Amino acid sequence: MISIKALMMATAAAVVGLGVATSVPSEAEAQQRRFIAIGTGGPTGVYFVVGNAICRMIHKEAAEGRSEGRHHGIRCSAPSTGGSTYNIGQISQGELDFGVAQSDWQYHAYNGTAPDRVLPVPELRSVFSVHPEPYHIIVANGAEIESFTDLSGKRFNIGNPGSGQRGTTEVLMAAHGINAGDFALATELTSTEQSKALCDGKIDAYGYTVGVPNSGVAVATDGCDARIINLNTDVEQGLVAETPYYAFATIPAGTYKTTSEDVTTFGVMATFVTSQAVDADLVYEVVRAVFENLDDFRRLHPAFANLDPEKMIGNGLSAPLHEGAVRYYTERGWM
Ligand code: GLU
């Protein structure tokens, strides 16, 4: 199978090739071009917007062929992927330069504390955190499910391997003492497939860790009256109390057609990560592009509206900050 990176470089090379007639890059410019890949999640998720928003800020600043701007030579692509733990694995292999990952899986990858769920990656480095991600249980209209334990005997989507929600769902199952065999059916659909499957009556519920609001969730809530249930029993309270990466979260009333009241659940942060092996100048330029254009960035998704640099450089980050990021934050006087 051709790797994401090889595919991206071929595409980028083709695009550069098309431009030959109008502007021939000088030898020095061409040599300086650097292609980076950011791992995201399913195409209807918020990670996909995060990755592509970062690329947009980078390209906005790429001023080759213009008289003003930053001549960093970076070309960026943010393909759809399987999600958090997939991204972390690919970063450790050098197949992805950056990726978006849930704060719980960042923690476990860096510390090597859940080797059966995410590869231990001691060279993982954090860059910044983005939006909060409440863990949602979304249940079909008419399904008699009011709590996590009501999922026993039901058809439940536990998520595709490689996704953050797959891991978090398994943690929750273990905490509630539920095995995959307790469900009538445990499916492994992707985030893009799950809402349609719910509305088509193929599953009764799914678990999803995602920013709010999200168009994929809306397909189920607004499209076929699915509901999001509360998750605030002793079990979730225990998880929040015992771990540094879970916190209670609210999905506000009015977010979706069927959220007539606030929903209380637990959640994580979406974080942007890389590897120690990635060049510090490159990380510096990526971070700089995002923070110099943060107002534009915030406008690209409602989940980004409240992004605050002070929180972004600390919240949800357990792997050490990459030195390229530290350089920029220090220059800005934030560290
Ligand atoms: N939290 C999900 C994951 O780690 C992805 C959510 C999204 O795509 O926005 O796989």
CSV table of C-alpha atoms and ligand atoms in Angstrom, one decimal:
chain,number,residue,atom,x,y,z
A,1,MET,CA,0.0,0.0,0.0
A,2,ILE,CA,1.3,3.4,-0.9
A,3,SER,CA,1.9,5.6,2.2
A,4,ILE,CA,0.0,8.8,2.9
A,5,LYS,CA,3.2,10.7,2.7
A,6,ALA,CA,4.4,9.3,-0.6
A,7,LEU,CA,0.9,10.0,-2.1
A,8,MET,CA,0.9,13.5,-0.8
A,9,MET,CA,4.4,14.3,-2.1
A,10,ALA,CA,3.4,12.9,-5.5
A,11,THR,CA,0.3,15.1,-5.5
A,12,ALA,CA,2.2,18.2,-4.4
A,13,ALA,CA,4.8,17.5,-7.0
A,14,ALA,CA,2.1,17.4,-9.6
A,15,VAL,CA,0.6,20.7,-8.4
A,16,VAL,CA,4.1,22.3,-8.5
A,17,GLY,CA,4.5,20.9,-12.0
A,18,LEU,CA,1.3,22.5,-13.2
A,19,GLY,CA,2.6,25.9,-12.0
A,20,VAL,CA,5.7,25.7,-14.3
A,21,ALA,CA,4.2,27.7,-17.1
A,22,THR,CA,3.6,30.8,-14.9
A,23,SER,CA,6.2,30.7,-12.2
A,24,VAL,CA,9.3,28.5,-12.3
A,25,PRO,CA,10.6,28.0,-8.7
A,26,SER,CA,14.2,28.7,-8.5
A,27,GLU,CA,16.5,25.8,-7.6
A,28,ALA,CA,17.0,27.2,-4.1
A,29,GLU,CA,13.2,27.6,-3.6
A,30,ALA,CA,12.4,24.1,-4.9
A,31,GLN,CA,15.0,22.6,-2.6
A,32,GLN,CA,13.6,24.5,0.4
A,33,ARG,CA,10.1,23.1,-0.1
A,34,ARG,CA,9.1,20.9,2.7
A,35,PHE,CA,6.0,18.7,2.6
A,36,ILE,CA,4.3,17.9,5.8
A,37,ALA,CA,1.3,15.6,6.6
A,38,ILE,CA,-1.1,16.1,9.5
A,39,GLY,CA,-3.2,13.1,10.6
A,40,THR,CA,-6.8,13.9,11.4
A,41,GLY,CA,-9.9,11.7,11.8
A,42,GLY,CA,-13.1,10.9,9.7
A,43,PRO,CA,-14.1,13.5,7.1
A,44,THR,CA,-17.2,14.5,9.0
A,45,GLY,CA,-15.3,15.1,12.3
A,46,VAL,CA,-13.7,18.2,13.8
A,47,TYR,CA,-10.1,16.8,13.6
A,48,PHE,CA,-10.4,17.0,9.8
A,49,VAL,CA,-11.2,20.7,10.2
A,50,VAL,CA,-8.3,21.2,12.7
A,51,GLY,CA,-5.8,19.7,10.3
A,52,ASN,CA,-7.0,21.5,7.3
A,53,ALA,CA,-7.3,24.8,9.2
A,54,ILE,CA,-3.7,24.5,10.3
A,55,CYS,CA,-2.7,23.8,6.7
A,56,ARG,CA,-4.6,26.8,5.6
A,57,MET,CA,-2.8,29.1,8.0
A,58,ILE,CA,0.5,27.7,6.8
A,59,HIS,CA,-0.3,28.2,3.2
A,60,LYS,CA,-1.6,31.7,3.9
A,61,GLU,CA,1.8,32.6,5.1
A,62,ALA,CA,3.7,30.8,2.3
A,63,ALA,CA,4.7,33.8,0.2
A,64,GLU,CA,6.8,32.2,-2.6
A,65,GLY,CA,6.1,34.2,-5.7
A,66,ARG,CA,4.9,37.1,-3.7
A,67,SER,CA,7.0,40.0,-2.5
A,68,GLU,CA,5.7,39.9,1.1
A,69,GLY,CA,5.2,37.1,3.6
A,70,ARG,CA,7.1,34.3,5.1
A,71,HIS,CA,9.3,32.2,2.8
A,72,HIS,CA,9.1,29.0,4.8
A,73,GLY,CA,8.5,26.7,1.9
A,74,ILE,CA,6.2,24.4,3.8
A,75,ARG,CA,3.4,22.6,1.9
A,76,CYS,CA,0.9,20.9,4.0
A,77,SER,CA,-1.8,18.2,3.7
A,78,ALA,CA,-4.2,16.9,6.2
A,79,PRO,CA,-5.8,13.7,5.0
A,80,SER,CA,-8.7,11.9,6.7
A,81,THR,CA,-7.4,9.0,8.9
A,82,GLY,CA,-8.7,6.5,11.4
A,83,GLY,CA,-8.2,9.0,14.3
A,84,SER,CA,-6.1,9.5,17.5
A,85,THR,CA,-4.3,6.2,18.1
A,86,TYR,CA,-3.7,5.7,14.4
A,87,ASN,CA,-2.2,9.2,14.1
A,88,ILE,CA,0.1,8.6,17.1
A,89,GLY,CA,1.3,5.3,15.6
A,90,GLN,CA,2.0,6.9,12.2
A,91,ILE,CA,3.9,9.8,13.8
A,92,SER,CA,6.1,7.3,15.6
A,93,GLN,CA,6.9,5.7,12.2
A,94,GLY,CA,7.7,9.0,10.6
A,95,GLU,CA,4.7,8.5,8.1
A,96,LEU,CA,3.0,11.6,9.6
A,97,ASP,CA,4.7,14.7,10.9
A,98,PHE,CA,1.9,15.9,13.0
A,99,GLY,CA,-1.5,14.6,14.1
A,100,VAL,CA,-4.5,15.4,16.2
A,101,ALA,CA,-5.1,13.1,19.2
A,102,GLN,CA,-7.2,12.9,22.3
A,103,SER,CA,-5.5,14.0,25.5
A,104,ASP,CA,-6.1,10.5,27.1
A,105,TRP,CA,-4.2,8.7,24.3
A,106,GLN,CA,-1.5,11.3,24.2
A,107,TYR,CA,-1.0,10.6,27.9
A,108,HIS,CA,-0.9,6.8,27.5
A,109,ALA,CA,1.3,6.9,24.4
A,110,TYR,CA,3.9,9.1,26.0
A,111,ASN,CA,3.8,7.2,29.3
A,112,GLY,CA,3.4,3.8,27.8
A,113,THR,CA,0.6,3.1,30.2
A,114,ALA,CA,-1.9,1.4,27.9
A,115,PRO,CA,0.3,-0.6,25.5
A,116,ASP,CA,-2.7,-2.8,24.4
A,117,ARG,CA,-4.6,0.3,23.2
A,118,VAL,CA,-1.9,2.7,22.0
A,119,LEU,CA,1.7,2.2,21.0
A,120,PRO,CA,4.1,3.5,23.7
A,121,VAL,CA,5.8,6.5,22.0
A,122,PRO,CA,8.2,8.2,24.4
A,123,GLU,CA,9.4,10.5,21.6
A,124,LEU,CA,5.8,12.0,21.3
A,125,ARG,CA,5.8,15.7,21.8
A,126,SER,CA,2.9,18.0,22.3
A,127,VAL,CA,2.4,21.2,20.3
A,128,PHE,CA,-0.8,22.8,21.6
A,129,SER,CA,-4.3,21.7,22.6
A,130,VAL,CA,-7.4,22.7,20.6
A,131,HIS,CA,-11.1,22.2,21.5
A,132,PRO,CA,-12.7,20.1,24.3
A,133,GLU,CA,-14.2,16.8,23.2
A,134,PRO,CA,-17.1,15.4,25.3
A,135,TYR,CA,-17.6,11.6,25.0
A,136,HIS,CA,-21.1,11.1,23.5
A,137,ILE,CA,-23.4,8.1,23.7
A,138,ILE,CA,-25.9,8.7,21.0
A,139,VAL,CA,-29.0,6.5,21.0
A,140,ALA,CA,-31.6,5.9,18.4
A,141,ASN,CA,-35.1,7.5,18.8
A,142,GLY,CA,-37.2,4.9,20.7
A,143,ALA,CA,-34.3,2.8,21.9
A,144,GLU,CA,-34.7,2.2,25.7
A,145,ILE,CA,-31.2,3.4,26.7
A,146,GLU,CA,-30.8,5.9,29.5
A,147,SER,CA,-27.4,4.9,30.9
A,148,PHE,CA,-24.2,3.2,29.7
A,149,THR,CA,-25.2,-0.1,31.3
A,150,ASP,CA,-28.5,-0.1,29.3
A,151,LEU,CA,-26.3,-0.8,26.3
A,152,SER,CA,-26.1,-4.5,27.4
A,153,GLY,CA,-28.1,-6.6,24.9
A,154,LYS,CA,-28.2,-3.7,22.3
A,155,ARG,CA,-26.4,-3.2,19.0
A,156,PHE,CA,-23.7,-0.8,19.8
A,157,ASN,CA,-20.9,0.8,17.6
A,158,ILE,CA,-17.7,0.7,19.5
A,159,GLY,CA,-15.8,2.5,16.7
A,160,ASN,CA,-13.1,1.7,14.3
A,161,PRO,CA,-9.7,0.5,15.5
A,162,GLY,CA,-7.3,3.5,15.5
A,163,SER,CA,-10.0,5.9,16.6
A,164,GLY,CA,-9.8,7.7,20.0
A,165,GLN,CA,-13.4,6.8,20.8
A,166,ARG,CA,-12.7,3.1,20.3
A,167,GLY,CA,-10.2,3.3,23.1
A,168,THR,CA,-12.2,5.5,25.4
A,169,THR,CA,-15.3,3.3,24.8
A,170,GLU,CA,-13.2,0.3,25.9
A,171,VAL,CA,-12.1,2.1,29.1
A,172,LEU,CA,-15.7,2.9,29.9
A,173,MET,CA,-16.8,-0.7,29.2
A,174,ALA,CA,-14.1,-2.0,31.6
A,175,ALA,CA,-15.0,0.5,34.2
A,176,HIS,CA,-18.7,-0.5,34.0
A,177,GLY,CA,-17.8,-4.3,33.8
A,178,ILE,CA,-19.3,-4.7,30.3
A,179,ASN,CA,-17.6,-6.9,27.7
A,180,ALA,CA,-18.1,-6.8,23.9
A,181,GLY,CA,-19.9,-10.1,24.2
A,182,ASP,CA,-22.6,-8.4,26.4
A,183,PHE,CA,-23.8,-6.4,23.4
A,184,ALA,CA,-26.3,-8.0,20.9
A,185,LEU,CA,-23.8,-6.7,18.3
A,186,ALA,CA,-20.6,-4.7,18.6
A,187,THR,CA,-19.8,-3.0,15.3
A,188,GLU,CA,-16.6,-1.3,14.3
A,189,LEU,CA,-18.0,1.4,12.0
A,190,THR,CA,-16.1,4.7,11.4
A,191,SER,CA,-17.4,8.0,12.6
A,192,THR,CA,-18.6,8.8,9.1
A,193,GLU,CA,-20.6,5.5,8.9
A,194,GLN,CA,-22.2,5.5,12.4
A,195,SER,CA,-24.9,8.1,12.1
A,196,LYS,CA,-26.3,6.7,8.9
A,197,ALA,CA,-26.3,3.2,10.4
A,198,LEU,CA,-28.2,4.5,13.4
A,199,CYS,CA,-30.8,6.3,11.3
A,200,ASP,CA,-31.1,3.2,9.1
A,201,GLY,CA,-31.9,1.1,12.2
A,202,LYS,CA,-28.8,-1.0,11.9
A,203,ILE,CA,-27.4,-0.1,15.3
A,204,ASP,CA,-29.1,1.2,18.5
A,205,ALA,CA,-26.4,3.5,19.7
A,206,TYR,CA,-22.8,4.6,19.2
A,207,GLY,CA,-20.0,6.1,21.3
A,208,TYR,CA,-18.1,9.2,19.9
A,209,THR,CA,-15.5,11.5,21.4
A,210,VAL,CA,-15.9,14.7,19.4
A,211,GLY,CA,-16.0,18.5,19.5
A,212,VAL,CA,-19.3,20.4,19.8
A,213,PRO,CA,-21.1,21.1,17.5
A,214,ASN,CA,-20.4,18.4,14.9
A,215,SER,CA,-22.1,17.8,11.6
A,216,GLY,CA,-21.7,14.0,11.9
A,217,VAL,CA,-23.6,14.0,15.2
A,218,ALA,CA,-26.3,16.3,13.7
A,219,VAL,CA,-27.0,13.7,11.0
A,220,ALA,CA,-28.3,11.5,13.8
A,221,THR,CA,-29.8,14.1,16.2
A,222,ASP,CA,-31.4,16.4,13.7
A,223,GLY,CA,-31.8,13.8,10.9
A,224,CYS,CA,-33.5,11.0,12.8
A,225,ASP,CA,-34.2,12.3,16.3
A,226,ALA,CA,-31.4,10.4,18.1
A,227,ARG,CA,-30.6,11.5,21.7
A,228,ILE,CA,-27.4,12.1,23.6
A,229,ILE,CA,-27.6,10.6,27.1
A,230,ASN,CA,-26.0,11.8,30.4
A,231,LEU,CA,-22.9,9.9,31.7
A,232,ASN,CA,-22.4,11.1,35.2
A,233,THR,CA,-22.7,8.0,37.5
A,234,ASP,CA,-20.2,6.9,40.1
A,235,VAL,CA,-18.2,5.2,37.4
A,236,GLU,CA,-17.6,8.4,35.4
A,237,GLN,CA,-17.0,10.3,38.6
A,238,GLY,CA,-14.4,7.8,39.5
A,239,LEU,CA,-12.7,8.1,36.1
A,240,VAL,CA,-12.6,11.9,36.3
A,241,ALA,CA,-11.3,11.8,39.9
A,242,GLU,CA,-8.6,9.2,39.2
A,243,THR,CA,-7.1,10.5,35.9
A,244,PRO,CA,-5.5,13.8,34.9
A,245,TYR,CA,-7.0,13.7,31.3
A,246,TYR,CA,-10.7,13.3,31.9
A,247,ALA,CA,-13.0,16.1,33.1
A,248,PHE,CA,-16.7,16.6,33.2
A,249,ALA,CA,-18.2,18.4,30.2
A,250,THR,CA,-21.6,19.8,29.2
A,251,ILE,CA,-23.2,19.6,25.8
A,252,PRO,CA,-25.4,22.7,26.1
A,253,ALA,CA,-29.2,22.6,25.6
A,254,GLY,CA,-30.0,23.8,22.1
A,255,THR,CA,-26.9,22.4,20.5
A,256,TYR,CA,-28.8,19.9,18.4
A,257,LYS,CA,-32.5,19.5,17.7
A,258,THR,CA,-33.0,16.8,20.4
A,259,THR,CA,-30.8,18.4,23.1
A,260,SER,CA,-33.6,20.2,24.9
A,261,GLU,CA,-31.6,20.1,28.2
A,262,ASP,CA,-27.9,20.3,29.0
A,263,VAL,CA,-26.2,16.9,28.7
A,264,THR,CA,-23.6,16.1,31.4
A,265,THR,CA,-20.8,13.7,30.4
A,266,PHE,CA,-17.0,13.4,30.7
A,267,GLY,CA,-14.5,14.3,28.1
A,268,VAL,CA,-11.0,15.0,26.9
A,269,MET,CA,-9.1,17.7,25.0
A,270,ALA,CA,-8.2,17.4,21.3
A,271,THR,CA,-4.5,18.0,21.1
A,272,PHE,CA,-2.0,18.6,18.3
A,273,VAL,CA,1.1,16.4,18.6
A,274,THR,CA,4.3,15.6,16.8
A,275,SER,CA,7.6,13.7,17.3
A,276,GLN,CA,10.8,14.8,18.9
A,277,ALA,CA,12.4,13.7,15.6
A,278,VAL,CA,10.6,16.5,13.6
A,279,ASP,CA,12.8,19.5,12.9
A,280,ALA,CA,12.4,22.3,15.5
A,281,ASP,CA,12.4,25.0,12.8
A,282,LEU,CA,9.6,23.3,11.0
A,283,VAL,CA,7.5,23.0,14.2
A,284,TYR,CA,8.3,26.6,15.0
A,285,GLU,CA,6.9,27.7,11.6
A,286,VAL,CA,3.7,25.7,12.0
A,287,VAL,CA,3.1,27.0,15.5
A,288,ARG,CA,3.9,30.5,14.4
A,289,ALA,CA,1.4,30.3,11.4
A,290,VAL,CA,-1.4,29.2,13.7
A,291,PHE,CA,-0.9,31.7,16.5
A,292,GLU,CA,-0.1,34.7,14.2
A,293,ASN,CA,-3.5,34.0,12.5
A,294,LEU,CA,-5.5,32.8,15.5
A,295,ASP,CA,-8.5,35.0,14.8
A,296,ASP,CA,-8.8,33.5,11.3
A,297,PHE,CA,-8.3,30.0,12.7
A,298,ARG,CA,-11.1,30.6,15.3
A,299,ARG,CA,-13.6,31.4,12.5
A,300,LEU,CA,-13.1,28.1,10.8
A,301,HIS,CA,-15.2,26.0,13.2
A,302,PRO,CA,-17.6,27.0,16.0
A,303,ALA,CA,-15.7,24.6,18.3
A,304,PHE,CA,-12.6,26.9,17.9
A,305,ALA,CA,-14.5,30.1,18.9
A,306,ASN,CA,-13.1,30.2,22.5
A,307,LEU,CA,-9.5,29.2,21.8
A,308,ASP,CA,-7.2,31.0,24.2
A,309,PRO,CA,-3.4,30.8,23.7
A,310,GLU,CA,-2.8,30.6,27.5
A,311,LYS,CA,-4.9,27.4,27.8
A,312,MET,CA,-3.8,26.0,24.4
A,313,ILE,CA,-0.1,25.7,25.5
A,314,GLY,CA,-0.9,23.8,28.7
A,315,ASN,CA,-4.4,22.2,28.9
A,316,GLY,CA,-4.5,18.5,28.2
A,317,LEU,CA,-0.8,18.2,27.4
A,318,SER,CA,1.1,15.5,29.1
A,319,ALA,CA,3.9,14.9,26.6
A,320,PRO,CA,6.6,17.6,26.9
A,321,LEU,CA,6.2,20.5,24.4
A,322,HIS,CA,8.3,20.2,21.3
A,323,GLU,CA,11.3,22.6,21.5
A,324,GLY,CA,10.2,24.4,18.3
A,325,ALA,CA,6.9,25.2,20.0
A,326,VAL,CA,8.7,26.3,23.2
A,327,ARG,CA,10.8,28.7,21.2
A,328,TYR,CA,7.7,30.5,19.8
A,329,TYR,CA,5.8,30.5,23.1
A,330,THR,CA,8.9,32.0,24.8
A,331,GLU,CA,9.3,34.7,22.2
A,332,ARG,CA,5.7,35.6,22.7
A,333,GLY,CA,6.3,35.8,26.5
A,334,TRP,CA,3.8,33.1,27.2
A,335,MET,CA,6.3,30.8,28.9
B,1,GLU,N1,-11.8,12.0,18.9
B,1,GLU,C1,-11.9,11.2,17.7
B,1,GLU,C2,-10.7,10.3,17.6
B,1,GLU,O1,-9.8,10.4,18.3
B,1,GLU,C3,-12.0,12.1,16.5
B,1,GLU,C4,-13.0,13.2,16.5
B,1,GLU,C5,-13.0,14.0,15.3
B,1,GLU,O2,-12.7,13.5,14.2
B,1,GLU,O3,-13.2,15.2,15.4
B,1,GLU,O4,-10.6,9.4,16.8
